[in-house]
Amino acid sequence: QVQVVESGGGSVQAGGSLRLSCATSGYNVARYCIGWFRQSAGKEREGVAGIDSNGFTQYADSVKGRFTLSKDPADNTLYLQMNNLKPEDTGMYYCGLGFGWRCNGHGTDSSTYNNWGQGTQVTVSS
């Protein structure tokens, strides 16, 4: 059974850092992709960053230069290092997992993914 579990959220002041983890399991395919999304109150879910099994990464313009993806190939855990956090980064962060042809989509497009975790909350205070 495919599982996606996020962790690492918390509360920080503006300018601080957090590292989120997305642990994935229950699959064994050559082509997969994992992405981070966030959603704050009253707003639609927004793509943050994505990576595929070839290591190709894509980032939303709002986080370029501040957020960095990395992947542990041993266990398919995806990390999102978030530096210089801003209050507008506040939200529930979700991890999505997709396979095969789905990964032809953009890494920050939610339709690329069809397996989701429960989310982890990030709060950035000014």
Short mmCIF file of N, CA and C in Angstrom, two decimals:
data_model
loop_
_atom_site.label_atom_id
_atom_site.label_comp_id
_atom_site.label_asym_id
_atom_site.label_seq_id
_atom_site.Cartn_x
_atom_site.Cartn_y
_atom_site.Cartn_z
N GLN A 1 0.84 -1.18 0.00
CA GLN A 1 0.00 0.00 0.00
C GLN A 1 0.89 1.25 0.00
N VAL A 2 0.58 2.14 -0.91
CA VAL A 2 1.37 3.37 -1.01
C VAL A 2 1.08 4.27 0.19
N GLN A 3 2.14 4.80 0.78
CA GLN A 3 1.99 5.70 1.91
C GLN A 3 2.84 6.95 1.70
N VAL A 4 2.29 8.06 2.15
CA VAL A 4 2.98 9.35 2.09
C VAL A 4 2.82 10.01 3.45
N VAL A 5 3.91 10.30 4.13
CA VAL A 5 3.85 10.86 5.48
C VAL A 5 4.77 12.06 5.58
N GLU A 6 4.19 13.21 5.90
CA GLU A 6 4.96 14.44 6.06
C GLU A 6 5.32 14.65 7.52
N SER A 7 6.43 15.34 7.75
CA SER A 7 6.83 15.72 9.10
C SER A 7 7.77 16.91 9.02
N GLY A 8 8.04 17.51 10.18
CA GLY A 8 9.03 18.58 10.24
C GLY A 8 8.48 19.99 10.34
N GLY A 9 7.17 20.12 10.30
CA GLY A 9 6.59 21.45 10.41
C GLY A 9 6.79 22.05 11.79
N GLY A 10 6.49 23.32 11.94
CA GLY A 10 6.63 23.98 13.22
C GLY A 10 6.41 25.47 13.08
N SER A 11 6.76 26.18 14.14
CA SER A 11 6.61 27.64 14.17
C SER A 11 7.97 28.30 14.26
N VAL A 12 8.21 29.26 13.38
CA VAL A 12 9.48 29.98 13.38
C VAL A 12 9.21 31.45 13.13
N GLN A 13 10.19 32.27 13.43
CA GLN A 13 10.10 33.68 13.10
C GLN A 13 10.59 33.91 11.68
N ALA A 14 10.17 35.01 11.12
CA ALA A 14 10.60 35.37 9.77
C ALA A 14 12.12 35.38 9.71
N GLY A 15 12.65 34.84 8.62
CA GLY A 15 14.09 34.72 8.46
C GLY A 15 14.64 33.39 8.93
N GLY A 16 13.82 32.61 9.63
CA GLY A 16 14.26 31.32 10.12
C GLY A 16 14.19 30.23 9.08
N SER A 17 14.50 29.02 9.52
CA SER A 17 14.55 27.86 8.62
C SER A 17 13.81 26.67 9.20
N LEU A 18 13.33 25.84 8.32
CA LEU A 18 12.73 24.56 8.69
C LEU A 18 13.08 23.56 7.60
N ARG A 19 13.11 22.28 7.98
CA ARG A 19 13.28 21.22 6.98
C ARG A 19 12.13 20.25 7.12
N LEU A 20 11.39 20.14 6.05
CA LEU A 20 10.27 19.20 6.00
C LEU A 20 10.73 17.88 5.39
N SER A 21 10.11 16.80 5.86
CA SER A 21 10.39 15.47 5.31
C SER A 21 9.12 14.86 4.76
N CYS A 22 9.27 14.14 3.67
CA CYS A 22 8.15 13.41 3.07
C CYS A 22 8.62 11.97 2.88
N ALA A 23 8.15 11.09 3.73
CA ALA A 23 8.52 9.69 3.64
C ALA A 23 7.50 8.95 2.78
N THR A 24 7.99 8.28 1.76
CA THR A 24 7.10 7.53 0.87
C THR A 24 7.47 6.06 0.88
N SER A 25 6.48 5.20 0.72
CA SER A 25 6.74 3.76 0.73
C SER A 25 5.61 3.03 0.03
N GLY A 26 5.82 1.73 -0.19
CA GLY A 26 4.78 0.89 -0.76
C GLY A 26 4.76 0.84 -2.27
N TYR A 27 5.87 1.21 -2.92
CA TYR A 27 5.90 1.15 -4.37
C TYR A 27 7.30 0.79 -4.84
N ASN A 28 7.37 0.29 -6.08
CA ASN A 28 8.65 -0.09 -6.66
C ASN A 28 8.54 0.09 -8.17
N VAL A 29 8.64 1.33 -8.60
CA VAL A 29 8.53 1.66 -10.01
C VAL A 29 9.73 2.51 -10.42
N ALA A 30 10.02 2.48 -11.71
CA ALA A 30 11.20 3.21 -12.19
C ALA A 30 10.97 4.71 -12.24
N ARG A 31 9.76 5.07 -12.61
CA ARG A 31 9.49 6.50 -12.79
C ARG A 31 8.46 6.96 -11.77
N TYR A 32 8.85 7.89 -10.95
CA TYR A 32 7.95 8.46 -9.96
C TYR A 32 8.32 9.92 -9.76
N CYS A 33 7.46 10.65 -9.12
CA CYS A 33 7.71 12.06 -8.85
C CYS A 33 7.07 12.42 -7.52
N ILE A 34 7.68 13.33 -6.83
CA ILE A 34 7.21 13.76 -5.52
C ILE A 34 7.20 15.27 -5.48
N GLY A 35 6.17 15.84 -4.92
CA GLY A 35 6.08 17.29 -4.89
C GLY A 35 5.54 17.81 -3.57
N TRP A 36 5.88 19.05 -3.28
CA TRP A 36 5.38 19.74 -2.09
C TRP A 36 4.39 20.82 -2.51
N PHE A 37 3.30 20.89 -1.74
CA PHE A 37 2.29 21.89 -1.96
C PHE A 37 1.95 22.53 -0.63
N ARG A 38 1.33 23.69 -0.66
CA ARG A 38 0.91 24.33 0.59
C ARG A 38 -0.44 24.98 0.39
N GLN A 39 -1.14 25.09 1.49
CA GLN A 39 -2.45 25.71 1.46
C GLN A 39 -2.66 26.49 2.74
N SER A 40 -3.00 27.76 2.60
CA SER A 40 -3.30 28.59 3.76
C SER A 40 -4.78 28.92 3.76
N ALA A 41 -5.24 29.43 4.86
CA ALA A 41 -6.67 29.67 5.05
C ALA A 41 -7.22 30.57 3.95
N GLY A 42 -8.29 30.10 3.32
CA GLY A 42 -8.95 30.90 2.31
C GLY A 42 -8.29 30.90 0.95
N LYS A 43 -7.24 30.12 0.79
CA LYS A 43 -6.53 30.10 -0.48
C LYS A 43 -6.52 28.70 -1.06
N GLU A 44 -6.31 28.61 -2.37
CA GLU A 44 -6.20 27.33 -3.02
C GLU A 44 -4.83 26.71 -2.76
N ARG A 45 -4.78 25.39 -2.92
CA ARG A 45 -3.50 24.70 -2.76
C ARG A 45 -2.52 25.20 -3.84
N GLU A 46 -1.30 25.47 -3.41
CA GLU A 46 -0.28 26.07 -4.27
C GLU A 46 0.92 25.14 -4.37
N GLY A 47 1.39 24.92 -5.59
CA GLY A 47 2.58 24.10 -5.77
C GLY A 47 3.81 24.82 -5.32
N VAL A 48 4.68 24.14 -4.59
CA VAL A 48 5.91 24.73 -4.07
C VAL A 48 7.13 24.23 -4.84
N ALA A 49 7.26 22.91 -4.93
CA ALA A 49 8.43 22.34 -5.61
C ALA A 49 8.18 20.87 -5.89
N GLY A 50 8.85 20.35 -6.91
CA GLY A 50 8.71 18.94 -7.23
C GLY A 50 9.99 18.37 -7.79
N ILE A 51 10.13 17.05 -7.67
CA ILE A 51 11.31 16.36 -8.16
C ILE A 51 10.87 15.03 -8.74
N ASP A 52 11.55 14.59 -9.81
CA ASP A 52 11.20 13.28 -10.34
C ASP A 52 12.32 12.28 -10.08
N SER A 53 12.11 11.05 -10.51
CA SER A 53 13.05 9.98 -10.21
C SER A 53 14.40 10.17 -10.91
N ASN A 54 14.45 11.07 -11.89
CA ASN A 54 15.73 11.40 -12.54
C ASN A 54 16.45 12.54 -11.84
N GLY A 55 15.82 13.09 -10.82
CA GLY A 55 16.44 14.19 -10.08
C GLY A 55 16.13 15.56 -10.63
N PHE A 56 15.24 15.62 -11.60
CA PHE A 56 14.87 16.91 -12.19
C PHE A 56 13.97 17.65 -11.21
N THR A 57 14.33 18.90 -10.90
CA THR A 57 13.57 19.66 -9.92
C THR A 57 12.90 20.88 -10.55
N GLN A 58 11.78 21.25 -9.97
CA GLN A 58 11.06 22.44 -10.40
C GLN A 58 10.59 23.17 -9.15
N TYR A 59 10.65 24.50 -9.18
CA TYR A 59 10.27 25.31 -8.04
C TYR A 59 9.30 26.41 -8.46
N ALA A 60 8.42 26.76 -7.54
CA ALA A 60 7.58 27.93 -7.77
C ALA A 60 8.46 29.18 -7.66
N ASP A 61 8.12 30.20 -8.42
CA ASP A 61 8.92 31.43 -8.41
C ASP A 61 9.02 32.02 -7.01
N SER A 62 7.97 31.87 -6.22
CA SER A 62 7.94 32.49 -4.90
C SER A 62 8.94 31.88 -3.92
N VAL A 63 9.48 30.70 -4.24
CA VAL A 63 10.41 30.05 -3.30
C VAL A 63 11.80 29.84 -3.88
N LYS A 64 11.99 30.17 -5.13
CA LYS A 64 13.31 29.99 -5.75
C LYS A 64 14.37 30.77 -4.99
N GLY A 65 15.48 30.11 -4.74
CA GLY A 65 16.57 30.74 -4.01
C GLY A 65 16.45 30.61 -2.49
N ARG A 66 15.27 30.19 -2.02
CA ARG A 66 15.08 30.04 -0.57
C ARG A 66 14.82 28.59 -0.17
N PHE A 67 14.12 27.86 -1.02
CA PHE A 67 13.77 26.46 -0.73
C PHE A 67 14.60 25.53 -1.61
N THR A 68 15.00 24.40 -1.05
CA THR A 68 15.80 23.42 -1.81
C THR A 68 15.29 22.02 -1.54
N LEU A 69 15.09 21.28 -2.63
CA LEU A 69 14.69 19.88 -2.52
C LEU A 69 15.92 18.98 -2.50
N SER A 70 15.80 17.90 -1.73
CA SER A 70 16.81 16.85 -1.82
C SER A 70 16.11 15.52 -1.56
N LYS A 71 16.68 14.47 -2.11
CA LYS A 71 16.01 13.16 -2.01
C LYS A 71 17.00 12.12 -1.55
N ASP A 72 16.58 11.30 -0.61
CA ASP A 72 17.40 10.19 -0.15
C ASP A 72 17.00 8.97 -0.99
N PRO A 73 17.87 8.53 -1.91
CA PRO A 73 17.49 7.41 -2.79
C PRO A 73 17.32 6.10 -2.06
N ALA A 74 17.90 6.00 -0.88
CA ALA A 74 17.83 4.74 -0.14
C ALA A 74 16.41 4.40 0.28
N ASP A 75 15.64 5.43 0.63
CA ASP A 75 14.28 5.16 1.10
C ASP A 75 13.25 6.07 0.48
N ASN A 76 13.61 6.77 -0.59
CA ASN A 76 12.67 7.65 -1.29
C ASN A 76 12.04 8.69 -0.38
N THR A 77 12.81 9.19 0.56
CA THR A 77 12.34 10.30 1.38
C THR A 77 12.76 11.60 0.72
N LEU A 78 11.81 12.52 0.62
CA LEU A 78 12.08 13.82 0.01
C LEU A 78 12.14 14.86 1.11
N TYR A 79 13.15 15.71 1.05
CA TYR A 79 13.32 16.77 2.03
C TYR A 79 13.12 18.12 1.35
N LEU A 80 12.51 19.05 2.08
CA LEU A 80 12.37 20.42 1.60
C LEU A 80 13.03 21.33 2.63
N GLN A 81 14.20 21.83 2.29
CA GLN A 81 14.90 22.78 3.16
C GLN A 81 14.37 24.16 2.87
N MET A 82 13.82 24.81 3.87
CA MET A 82 13.21 26.13 3.69
C MET A 82 13.99 27.14 4.51
N ASN A 83 14.64 28.06 3.82
CA ASN A 83 15.43 29.11 4.46
C ASN A 83 14.80 30.47 4.23
N ASN A 84 15.20 31.42 5.06
CA ASN A 84 14.69 32.79 4.93
C ASN A 84 13.16 32.79 4.82
N LEU A 85 12.54 32.11 5.74
CA LEU A 85 11.08 31.97 5.70
C LEU A 85 10.40 33.32 5.90
N LYS A 86 9.26 33.48 5.24
CA LYS A 86 8.48 34.69 5.30
C LYS A 86 7.08 34.37 5.83
N PRO A 87 6.39 35.33 6.41
CA PRO A 87 5.03 35.07 6.90
C PRO A 87 4.11 34.48 5.82
N GLU A 88 4.33 34.88 4.59
CA GLU A 88 3.48 34.35 3.51
C GLU A 88 3.77 32.89 3.18
N ASP A 89 4.79 32.32 3.79
CA ASP A 89 5.06 30.88 3.62
C ASP A 89 4.21 30.05 4.57
N THR A 90 3.49 30.70 5.45
CA THR A 90 2.64 29.99 6.40
C THR A 90 1.57 29.18 5.70
N GLY A 91 1.34 27.97 6.18
CA GLY A 91 0.30 27.13 5.61
C GLY A 91 0.50 25.68 5.98
N MET A 92 -0.46 24.87 5.57
CA MET A 92 -0.32 23.42 5.70
C MET A 92 0.43 22.92 4.47
N TYR A 93 1.49 22.21 4.71
CA TYR A 93 2.31 21.70 3.62
C TYR A 93 2.01 20.23 3.39
N TYR A 94 1.68 19.92 2.14
CA TYR A 94 1.32 18.56 1.75
C TYR A 94 2.34 18.01 0.76
N CYS A 95 2.52 16.72 0.81
CA CYS A 95 3.40 16.03 -0.11
C CYS A 95 2.56 15.13 -1.01
N GLY A 96 2.85 15.20 -2.31
CA GLY A 96 2.15 14.38 -3.28
C GLY A 96 3.11 13.44 -3.98
N LEU A 97 2.60 12.29 -4.38
CA LEU A 97 3.41 11.25 -5.05
C LEU A 97 2.69 10.79 -6.30
N GLY A 98 3.42 10.73 -7.40
CA GLY A 98 2.84 10.27 -8.66
C GLY A 98 3.75 9.26 -9.33
N PHE A 99 3.18 8.51 -10.29
CA PHE A 99 3.94 7.48 -10.99
C PHE A 99 3.76 7.58 -12.49
N GLY A 100 4.76 7.05 -13.21
CA GLY A 100 4.65 6.85 -14.64
C GLY A 100 4.32 8.11 -15.43
N TRP A 101 3.31 8.01 -16.30
CA TRP A 101 2.99 9.11 -17.21
C TRP A 101 2.63 10.39 -16.47
N ARG A 102 2.13 10.26 -15.26
CA ARG A 102 1.77 11.45 -14.49
C ARG A 102 2.96 12.38 -14.32
N CYS A 103 4.15 11.81 -14.26
CA CYS A 103 5.35 12.60 -13.99
C CYS A 103 5.78 13.42 -15.21
N ASN A 104 5.04 13.29 -16.31
CA ASN A 104 5.30 14.17 -17.45
C ASN A 104 4.73 15.56 -17.20
N GLY A 105 3.87 15.65 -16.19
CA GLY A 105 3.29 16.94 -15.84
C GLY A 105 4.28 17.81 -15.08
N HIS A 106 3.90 19.05 -14.86
CA HIS A 106 4.79 19.97 -14.16
C HIS A 106 4.87 19.59 -12.69
N GLY A 107 6.04 19.74 -12.12
CA GLY A 107 6.26 19.33 -10.74
C GLY A 107 5.46 20.11 -9.71
N THR A 108 4.98 21.28 -10.08
CA THR A 108 4.19 22.08 -9.14
C THR A 108 2.70 22.10 -9.50
N ASP A 109 2.30 21.17 -10.35
CA ASP A 109 0.89 21.04 -10.73
C ASP A 109 0.30 19.89 -9.94
N SER A 110 -0.74 20.12 -9.18
CA SER A 110 -1.30 19.09 -8.31
C SER A 110 -1.84 17.89 -9.09
N SER A 111 -2.21 18.07 -10.34
CA SER A 111 -2.75 16.96 -11.13
C SER A 111 -1.67 15.93 -11.47
N THR A 112 -0.42 16.28 -11.23
CA THR A 112 0.68 15.34 -11.45
C THR A 112 0.67 14.21 -10.43
N TYR A 113 0.05 14.45 -9.28
CA TYR A 113 0.14 13.53 -8.15
C TYR A 113 -1.24 12.96 -7.80
N ASN A 114 -1.25 11.69 -7.40
CA ASN A 114 -2.53 11.10 -7.01
C ASN A 114 -2.45 10.36 -5.68
N ASN A 115 -1.36 10.56 -4.96
CA ASN A 115 -1.25 10.01 -3.59
C ASN A 115 -0.79 11.15 -2.70
N TRP A 116 -1.51 11.37 -1.60
CA TRP A 116 -1.24 12.53 -0.77
C TRP A 116 -1.11 12.15 0.69
N GLY A 117 -0.28 12.92 1.40
CA GLY A 117 -0.19 12.77 2.83
C GLY A 117 -1.19 13.65 3.55
N GLN A 118 -1.11 13.64 4.88
CA GLN A 118 -2.05 14.40 5.70
C GLN A 118 -1.61 15.84 5.94
N GLY A 119 -0.36 16.13 5.68
CA GLY A 119 0.12 17.50 5.81
C GLY A 119 0.85 17.77 7.11
N THR A 120 1.66 18.82 7.09
CA THR A 120 2.35 19.29 8.28
C THR A 120 2.30 20.81 8.28
N GLN A 121 2.00 21.39 9.45
CA GLN A 121 1.75 22.83 9.53
C GLN A 121 3.05 23.61 9.68
N VAL A 122 3.16 24.68 8.91
CA VAL A 122 4.27 25.62 9.01
C VAL A 122 3.69 26.99 9.32
N THR A 123 4.20 27.60 10.38
CA THR A 123 3.74 28.93 10.77
C THR A 123 4.95 29.85 10.91
N VAL A 124 4.93 30.94 10.16
CA VAL A 124 6.03 31.90 10.19
C VAL A 124 5.48 33.22 10.71
N SER A 125 6.03 33.68 11.81
CA SER A 125 5.57 34.92 12.41
C SER A 125 6.52 36.07 12.07
N SER A 126 5.95 37.26 12.00
CA SER A 126 6.75 38.43 11.62
C SER A 126 7.40 39.07 12.83
#
